[in-house]
Coordinates of C-alpha atoms and ligand atoms in Angstrom, one line a residue:
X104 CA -9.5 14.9 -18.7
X105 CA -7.9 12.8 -15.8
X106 CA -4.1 12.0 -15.4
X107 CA -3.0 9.0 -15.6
X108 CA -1.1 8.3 -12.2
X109 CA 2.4 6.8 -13.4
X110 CA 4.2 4.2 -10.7
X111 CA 7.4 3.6 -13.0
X112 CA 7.6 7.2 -13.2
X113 CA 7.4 7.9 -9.6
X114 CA 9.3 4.3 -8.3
X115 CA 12.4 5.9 -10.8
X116 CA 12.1 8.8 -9.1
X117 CA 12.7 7.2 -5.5
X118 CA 15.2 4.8 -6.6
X119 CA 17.4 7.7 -7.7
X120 CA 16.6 9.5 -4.4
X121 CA 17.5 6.2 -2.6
X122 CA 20.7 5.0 -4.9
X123 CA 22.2 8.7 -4.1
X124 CA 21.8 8.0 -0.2
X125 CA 23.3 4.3 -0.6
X126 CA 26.3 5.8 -2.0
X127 CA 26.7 8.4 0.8
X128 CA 26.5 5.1 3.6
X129 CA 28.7 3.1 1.2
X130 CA 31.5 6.3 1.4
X131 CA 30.6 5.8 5.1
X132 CA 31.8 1.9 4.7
X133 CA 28.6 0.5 5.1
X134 CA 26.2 -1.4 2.2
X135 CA 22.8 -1.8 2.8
X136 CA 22.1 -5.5 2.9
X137 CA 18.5 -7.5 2.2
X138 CA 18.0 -11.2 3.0
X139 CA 15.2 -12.6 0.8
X140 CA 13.8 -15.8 2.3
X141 CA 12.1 -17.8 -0.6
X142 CA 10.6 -21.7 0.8
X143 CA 8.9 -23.3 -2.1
X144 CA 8.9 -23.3 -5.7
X145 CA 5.8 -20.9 -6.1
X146 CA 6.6 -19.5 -9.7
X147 CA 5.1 -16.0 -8.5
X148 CA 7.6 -15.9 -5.4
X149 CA 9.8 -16.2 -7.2
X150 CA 9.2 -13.7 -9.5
X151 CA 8.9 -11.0 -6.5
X152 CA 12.0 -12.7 -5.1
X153 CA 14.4 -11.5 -8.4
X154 CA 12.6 -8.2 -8.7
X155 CA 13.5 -7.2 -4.8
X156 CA 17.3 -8.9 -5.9
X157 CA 17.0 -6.7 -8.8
X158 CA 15.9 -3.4 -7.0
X159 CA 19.0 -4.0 -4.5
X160 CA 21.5 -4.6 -7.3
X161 CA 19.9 -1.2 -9.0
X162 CA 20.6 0.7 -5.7
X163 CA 24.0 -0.4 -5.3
X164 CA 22.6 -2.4 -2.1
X165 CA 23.5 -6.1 -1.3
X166 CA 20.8 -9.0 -1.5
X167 CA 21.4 -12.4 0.4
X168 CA 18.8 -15.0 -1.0
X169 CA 18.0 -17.6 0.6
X170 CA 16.3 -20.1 -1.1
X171 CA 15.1 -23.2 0.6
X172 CA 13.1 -26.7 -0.4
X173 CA 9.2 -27.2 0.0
X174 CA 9.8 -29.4 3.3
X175 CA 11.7 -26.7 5.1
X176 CA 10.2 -26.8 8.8
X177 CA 9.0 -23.6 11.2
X178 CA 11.5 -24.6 13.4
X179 CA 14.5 -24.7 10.5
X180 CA 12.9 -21.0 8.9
X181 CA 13.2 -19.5 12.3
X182 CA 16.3 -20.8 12.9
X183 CA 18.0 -18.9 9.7
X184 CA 16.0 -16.2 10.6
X185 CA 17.7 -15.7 13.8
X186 CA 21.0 -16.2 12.7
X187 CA 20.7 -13.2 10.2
X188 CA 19.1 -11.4 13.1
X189 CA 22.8 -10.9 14.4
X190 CA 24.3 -10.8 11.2
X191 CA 25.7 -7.0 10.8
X192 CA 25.8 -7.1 7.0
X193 CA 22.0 -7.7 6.7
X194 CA 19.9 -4.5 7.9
X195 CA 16.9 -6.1 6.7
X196 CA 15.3 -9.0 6.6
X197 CA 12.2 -10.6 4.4
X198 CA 10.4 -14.0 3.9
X199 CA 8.0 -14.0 0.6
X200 CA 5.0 -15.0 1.2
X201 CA 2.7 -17.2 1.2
X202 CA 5.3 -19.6 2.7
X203 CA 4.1 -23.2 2.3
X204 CA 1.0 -24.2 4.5
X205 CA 2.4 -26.6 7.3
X206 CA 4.6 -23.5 8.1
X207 CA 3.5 -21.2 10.7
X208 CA 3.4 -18.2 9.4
X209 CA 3.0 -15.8 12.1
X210 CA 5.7 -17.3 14.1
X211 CA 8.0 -16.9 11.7
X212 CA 6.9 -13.3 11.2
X213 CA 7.6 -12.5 14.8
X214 CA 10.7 -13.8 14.9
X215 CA 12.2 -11.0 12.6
X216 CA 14.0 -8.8 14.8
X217 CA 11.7 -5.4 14.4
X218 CA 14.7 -3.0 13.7
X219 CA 15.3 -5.6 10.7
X220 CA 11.5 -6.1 9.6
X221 CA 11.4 -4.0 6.2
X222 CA 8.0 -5.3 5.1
X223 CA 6.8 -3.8 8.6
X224 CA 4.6 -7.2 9.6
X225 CA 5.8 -7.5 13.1
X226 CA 3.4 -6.2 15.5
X227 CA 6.3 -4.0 17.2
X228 CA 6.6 -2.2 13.8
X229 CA 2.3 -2.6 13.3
X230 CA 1.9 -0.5 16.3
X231 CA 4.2 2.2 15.5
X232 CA 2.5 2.2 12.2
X233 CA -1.0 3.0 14.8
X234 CA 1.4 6.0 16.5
X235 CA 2.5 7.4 13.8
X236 CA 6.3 7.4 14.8
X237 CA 7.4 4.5 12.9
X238 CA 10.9 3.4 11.0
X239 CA 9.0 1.2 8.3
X240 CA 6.3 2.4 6.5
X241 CA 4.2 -0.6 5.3
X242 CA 5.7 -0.9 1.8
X243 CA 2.3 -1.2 -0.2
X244 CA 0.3 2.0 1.4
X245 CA 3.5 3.7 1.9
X246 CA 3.9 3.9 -2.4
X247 CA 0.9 5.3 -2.6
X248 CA 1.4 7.9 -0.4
X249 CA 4.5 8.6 -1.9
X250 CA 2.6 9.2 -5.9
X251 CA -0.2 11.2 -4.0
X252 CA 3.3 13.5 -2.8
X253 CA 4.8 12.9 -6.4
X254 CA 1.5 14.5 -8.2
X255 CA 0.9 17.4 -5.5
X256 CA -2.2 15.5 -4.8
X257 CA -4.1 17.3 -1.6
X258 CA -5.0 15.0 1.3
X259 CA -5.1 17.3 4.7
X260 CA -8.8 17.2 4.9
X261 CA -9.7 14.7 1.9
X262 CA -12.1 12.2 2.2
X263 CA -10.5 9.3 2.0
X264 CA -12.2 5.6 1.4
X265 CA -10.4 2.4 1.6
X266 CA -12.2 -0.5 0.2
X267 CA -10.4 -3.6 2.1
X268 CA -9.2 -4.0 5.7
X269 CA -6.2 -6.2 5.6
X270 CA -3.2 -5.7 7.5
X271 CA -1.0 -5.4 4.7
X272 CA -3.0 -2.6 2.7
X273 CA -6.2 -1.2 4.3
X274 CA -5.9 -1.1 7.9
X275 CA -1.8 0.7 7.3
X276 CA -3.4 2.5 4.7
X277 CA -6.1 4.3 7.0
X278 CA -3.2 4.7 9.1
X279 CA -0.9 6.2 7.0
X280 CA -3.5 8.9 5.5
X281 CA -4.3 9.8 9.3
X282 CA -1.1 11.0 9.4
X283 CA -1.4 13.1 6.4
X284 CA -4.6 13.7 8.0
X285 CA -7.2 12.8 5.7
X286 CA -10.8 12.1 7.0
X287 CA -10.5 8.4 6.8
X288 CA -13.7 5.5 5.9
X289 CA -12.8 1.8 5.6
X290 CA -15.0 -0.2 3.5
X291 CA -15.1 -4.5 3.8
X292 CA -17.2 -6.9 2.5
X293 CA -19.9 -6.6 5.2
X294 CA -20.4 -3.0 4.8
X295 CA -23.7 -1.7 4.2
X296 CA -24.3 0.6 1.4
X297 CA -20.5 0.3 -0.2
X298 CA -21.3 2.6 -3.5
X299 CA -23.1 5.9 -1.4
X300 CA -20.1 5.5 1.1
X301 CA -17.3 5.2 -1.9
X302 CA -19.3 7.9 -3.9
X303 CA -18.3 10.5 -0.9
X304 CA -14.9 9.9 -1.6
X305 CA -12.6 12.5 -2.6
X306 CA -9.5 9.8 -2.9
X307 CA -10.6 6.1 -3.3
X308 CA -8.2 2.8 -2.8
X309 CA -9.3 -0.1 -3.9
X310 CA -7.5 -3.5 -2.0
X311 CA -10.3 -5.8 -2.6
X312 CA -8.7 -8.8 -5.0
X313 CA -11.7 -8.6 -7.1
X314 CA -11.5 -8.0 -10.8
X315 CA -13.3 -5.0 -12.3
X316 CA -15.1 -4.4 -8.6
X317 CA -15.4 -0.8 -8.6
X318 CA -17.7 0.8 -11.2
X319 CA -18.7 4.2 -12.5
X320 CA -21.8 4.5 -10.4
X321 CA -19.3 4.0 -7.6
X322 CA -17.1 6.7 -8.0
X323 CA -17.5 10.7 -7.4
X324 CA -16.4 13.1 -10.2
X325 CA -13.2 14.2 -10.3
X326 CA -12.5 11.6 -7.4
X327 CA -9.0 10.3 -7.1
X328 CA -8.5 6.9 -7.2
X329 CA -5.9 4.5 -6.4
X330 CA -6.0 1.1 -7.7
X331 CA -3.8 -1.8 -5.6
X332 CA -5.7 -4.9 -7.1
X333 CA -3.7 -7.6 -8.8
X334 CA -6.0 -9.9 -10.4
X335 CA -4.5 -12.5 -13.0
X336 CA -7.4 -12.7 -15.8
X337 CA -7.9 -16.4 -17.6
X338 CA -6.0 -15.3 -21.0
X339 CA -2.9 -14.6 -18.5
X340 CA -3.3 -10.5 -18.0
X341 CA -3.4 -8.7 -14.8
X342 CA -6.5 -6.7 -14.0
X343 CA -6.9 -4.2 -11.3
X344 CA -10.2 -3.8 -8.8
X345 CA -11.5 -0.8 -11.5
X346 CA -12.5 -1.1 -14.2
X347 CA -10.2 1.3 -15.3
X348 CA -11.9 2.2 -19.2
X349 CA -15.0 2.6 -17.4
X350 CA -13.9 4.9 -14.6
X351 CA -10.9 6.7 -15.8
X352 CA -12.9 9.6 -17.1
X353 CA -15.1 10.3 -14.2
X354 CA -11.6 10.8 -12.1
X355 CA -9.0 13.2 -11.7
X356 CA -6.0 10.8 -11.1
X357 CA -5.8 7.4 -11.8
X358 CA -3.7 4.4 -11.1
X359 CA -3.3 1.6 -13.7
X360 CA -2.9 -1.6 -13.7
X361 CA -0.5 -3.3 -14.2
X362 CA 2.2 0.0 -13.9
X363 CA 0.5 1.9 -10.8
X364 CA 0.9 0.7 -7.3
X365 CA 2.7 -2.3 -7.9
X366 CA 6.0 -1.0 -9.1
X367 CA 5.8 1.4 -5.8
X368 CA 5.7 -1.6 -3.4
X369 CA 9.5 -3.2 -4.0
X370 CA 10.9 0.5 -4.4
X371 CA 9.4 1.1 -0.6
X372 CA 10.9 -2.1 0.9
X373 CA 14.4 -0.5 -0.3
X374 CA 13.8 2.5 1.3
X375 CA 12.8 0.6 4.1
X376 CA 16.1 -1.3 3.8
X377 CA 17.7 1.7 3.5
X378 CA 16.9 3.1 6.4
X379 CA 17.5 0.4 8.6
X380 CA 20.9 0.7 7.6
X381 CA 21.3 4.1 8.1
X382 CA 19.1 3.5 11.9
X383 CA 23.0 1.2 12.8
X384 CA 24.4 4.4 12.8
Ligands
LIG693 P1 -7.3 -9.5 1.3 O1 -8.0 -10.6 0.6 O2 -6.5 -9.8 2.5 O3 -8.4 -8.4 1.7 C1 -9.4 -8.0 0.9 C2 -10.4 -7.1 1.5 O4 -11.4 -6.8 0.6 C3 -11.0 -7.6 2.8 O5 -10.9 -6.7 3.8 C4 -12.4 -7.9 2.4 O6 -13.3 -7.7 3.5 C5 -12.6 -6.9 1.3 N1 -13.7 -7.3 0.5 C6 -13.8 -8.5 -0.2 N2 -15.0 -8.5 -0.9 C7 -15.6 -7.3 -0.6 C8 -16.8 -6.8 -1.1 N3 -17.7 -7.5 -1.8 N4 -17.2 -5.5 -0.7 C9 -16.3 -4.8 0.1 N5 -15.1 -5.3 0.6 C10 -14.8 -6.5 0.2 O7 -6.5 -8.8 0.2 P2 -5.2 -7.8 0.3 O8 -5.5 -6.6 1.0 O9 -4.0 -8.6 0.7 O10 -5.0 -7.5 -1.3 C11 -6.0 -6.8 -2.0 C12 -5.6 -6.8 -3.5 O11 -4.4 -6.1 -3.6 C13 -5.3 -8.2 -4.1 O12 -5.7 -8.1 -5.4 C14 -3.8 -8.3 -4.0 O13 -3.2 -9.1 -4.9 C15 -3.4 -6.9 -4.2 N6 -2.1 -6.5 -3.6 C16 -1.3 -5.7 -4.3 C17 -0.1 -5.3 -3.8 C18 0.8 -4.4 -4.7 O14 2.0 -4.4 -4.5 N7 0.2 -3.7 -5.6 C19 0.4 -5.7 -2.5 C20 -0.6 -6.4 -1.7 C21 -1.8 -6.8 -2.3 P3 -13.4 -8.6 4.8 O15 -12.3 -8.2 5.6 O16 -14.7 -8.4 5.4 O17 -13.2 -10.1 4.3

């Protein structure tokens, strides 16, 4: 019998946690504040962009969107972004990605003043992540961390294997379960052997953006395993990087998908927001 890891649950839970803290800085005379940058007409951006405006309304927090055309230029994104830089109302401050493809990207990363970068992509706010002594957790690897705590999940000592070594889920990842001082692998598409290495696992994350890539044969009994795929399937459904019916039994915990990891992700750039509001202080 495995359990059935639930994000919805767990993202309720730390919105409650979070709206209770917002109203203690709001008695305090100070809102939380998140500017979402949105360039482009990308009909999944703009999804993500209404569910972070949503999150904030939910917590009582403020949301500033910023929506602007296709042809916007590096030069005109950084400018706004340096404007709400100094702004005192916004403590944080985001620009969904992928921004369109003459933009530069990185550039207009870096400009986001670190004690303002919620989604915790500025290398300031990368390297704490390396220390340990960071403000912003990165928000995907962060929610997982948070429904390992949630379901009393042991990890001192765990072996832990990350498939995927992007800096927005594996590499923070392995970070991040240092810390809670796991025994950390990280798996990527030139790694020898992949199955005998995730077979030793004792917690599994999967951040590969392939549908259905890890099997049975690839998993360890009782293994827990954490699914961050999001694949969009031809007939319209999302499907995770398990194949979850074939797995789910060999495990102990499991994330699905959709309604694991991904409802974790916004609730962790709040709490990200909200502690950059508390850090004016
Ligand atoms: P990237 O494409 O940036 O990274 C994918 C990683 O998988 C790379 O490190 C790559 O290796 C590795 N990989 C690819 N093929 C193989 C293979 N055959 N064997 C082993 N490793 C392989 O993806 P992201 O990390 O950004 O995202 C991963 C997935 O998670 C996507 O489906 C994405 O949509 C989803 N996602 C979900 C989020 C959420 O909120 N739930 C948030 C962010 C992402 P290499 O480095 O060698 O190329």
């Amino acid at each position: 019998m495995y359990t059935r890891i639930d994000g919805k649950e767990v993202s309720a839970s730390v919105r409650n946690a979070i709206t209770e803290k917002v109203n203690d800085l709001k008695a305090k005379g100070v809102t939380p504040g998140l500017a979402v940058i949105i360039v482009g007409n990308d009909p999944a951006s703009r999804v993500y962009v209404n569910n972070k405006k949503k999150g904030c309304e939910q917590t009582g927090m403020n949301s500033f969107e910023y929506a602007l055309p296709e042809e916007t230029t590096t030069e005109e994104l950084i400018s706004l972004i340096e404007k709400l830089n100094g702004e005192k109302d916004v403590h944080g401050i985001l620009c969904q990605l992928p921004v369109p493809k003459h933009i530069d990207e990185e550039k207009v990363l870096n400009t986001i003043s670190p004690d303002k970068d919620v989604d915790a992509f500025h290398p300031v706010n990368c390297g704490k992540v390396m220390t340990g002594d960071y403000t912003f957790a990165p928000c995907t690897p962060a929610g997982m961390v948070e429904m390992l705590k949630y379901y009393n999940i042991p990890v001192a000592g765990k072996h832990c294997v990350i498939i995927g070594r992007s800096n927005i889920v594996g590499k923070p990842m392995a970070m991040l379960m240092l810390k809670e001082n796991a025994t950390v692998t990280v798996c990527h598409s030139r790694t020898e052997n992949l199955a005998e290495i995730t077979k030793q696992a004792d917690i599994l994350v999967a951040a590969v953006g392939r549908p259905k890539f890890v099997t049975a044969d690839m998993v360890k009994d009782g293994a827990v395993v954490l699914d961050v795929g999001i694949n969009r399937m031809e007939d319209g459904k999302l499907c995770g990087d398990v194949d979850f019916d074939a797995v789910c039994e060999k495990t102990s915990y499991i994330t699905p998908v959709p309604g694991g990891v991904g409802p974790m992700t916004i609730t962790m750039l709040l709490k990200n927001t909200l502690a950059a509001a508390e850090n004016t202080f």
